[in-house]
Amino acid sequence: MRINSKKLIMMGALCSAFITSAANAQLNVFACEPEYAALAQEIAPEAKIYSATSALQDPHLVQARPSLIAKMRQADLVVCAGADLEIGWLPMLQMKASNNKVRSTDKGLFYAAEHIETLDQLEQVDRSMGDVHAKGNPHLHFDPRKLLKVASALSEKMTALDPEGAAGYQAQLADFSERWQQAIPKWEEQAAGLKGKKVIAYHSSFRYLFNWLSIEQVADLEPKPGIPPSSSHLAKLVSRSQEGDVMAILVTSYQDERGANWLGERTELPVLVLPMSVGGNSDSKDLFSLYDSVLTLLTNVE
């Protein structure tokens, strides 16, 4: 019986990962969002991983609770989206936790956005523009190609912090990368019919998803980023919907559905609540099932 050499290499690496699991277990990871807790789990399954937020919370708005301060005080590594997504709460946590290990990206602080080319970067930002991010859209985890780059960079960061666990992190990254790269063409085939479809969505939460799948967001439920829908703005969206080319109205699992439902009732467009991250619905248990769930919901629109 012939055994594929690639499989032998993978088996050897996984054995090495098992041997070094004791080292991995010592790494204490504080993730700002559940997608990065899930990614850290893929690369360091024996590590202690804590997510500061859930998929049912707005990651822009988090209180520096004593429990979060305590968790950050214990962390060896803090993993966040970056691009100023956490600017309203992370610096306060860092200050109160007084943990020098996670104050700088030179040490144990990791921003996913610093390892990819973000979309929608702005040279100038002022308050009149609403809640926008000069460093680009931070919700990058819905582009599987970019997330793979983040995974590689995160593995390198873990290795730098825990050199004894290097073999384990590299083996887990190789395993995740292989499964992820096998999943991407399947997802793209499943979503082929969505190319060119138009949607109305809340905020720019799914900007990377739309860019990846060639879906066009023709209008935003927010008049400006971070500003709740007003009656006059929703009336304009009714007029836009009457053009007859909009597939659905989309909101995330943590956003207020009232404006979307109001618009859906008056336009007879379906309103989809998509999980924004792992745990956003009962089907989204890890990164793979998160993508599965989102694409299933989108492709089942009638």
GROMACS .gro file of N, CA and C in nm, residues 77 160 162 166 192 206 290:
model
   21
   77LEU      N    1  -0.087   3.679   2.516
   77LEU     CA    2  -0.112   3.722   2.379
   77LEU      C    3  -0.253   3.779   2.369
  160ALA      N    4   0.699   3.308   1.828
  160ALA     CA    5   0.791   3.406   1.887
  160ALA      C    6   0.773   3.414   2.038
  162ASP      N    7   0.638   3.170   2.228
  162ASP     CA    8   0.655   3.037   2.288
  162ASP      C    9   0.737   2.950   2.194
  166ALA      N   10   0.690   2.577   1.897
  166ALA     CA   11   0.696   2.610   1.755
  166ALA      C   12   0.647   2.497   1.665
  192ALA      N   13  -2.164   3.063  -0.636
  192ALA     CA   14  -2.149   3.114  -0.773
  192ALA      C   15  -2.273   3.191  -0.818
  206PHE      N   16  -2.029   4.327   0.621
  206PHE     CA   17  -1.998   4.216   0.530
  206PHE      C   18  -1.925   4.263   0.404
  290LEU      N   19  -1.917   2.864   1.035
  290LEU     CA   20  -1.961   3.003   1.019
  290LEU      C   21  -1.980   3.035   0.871
   0.00000   0.00000   0.00000
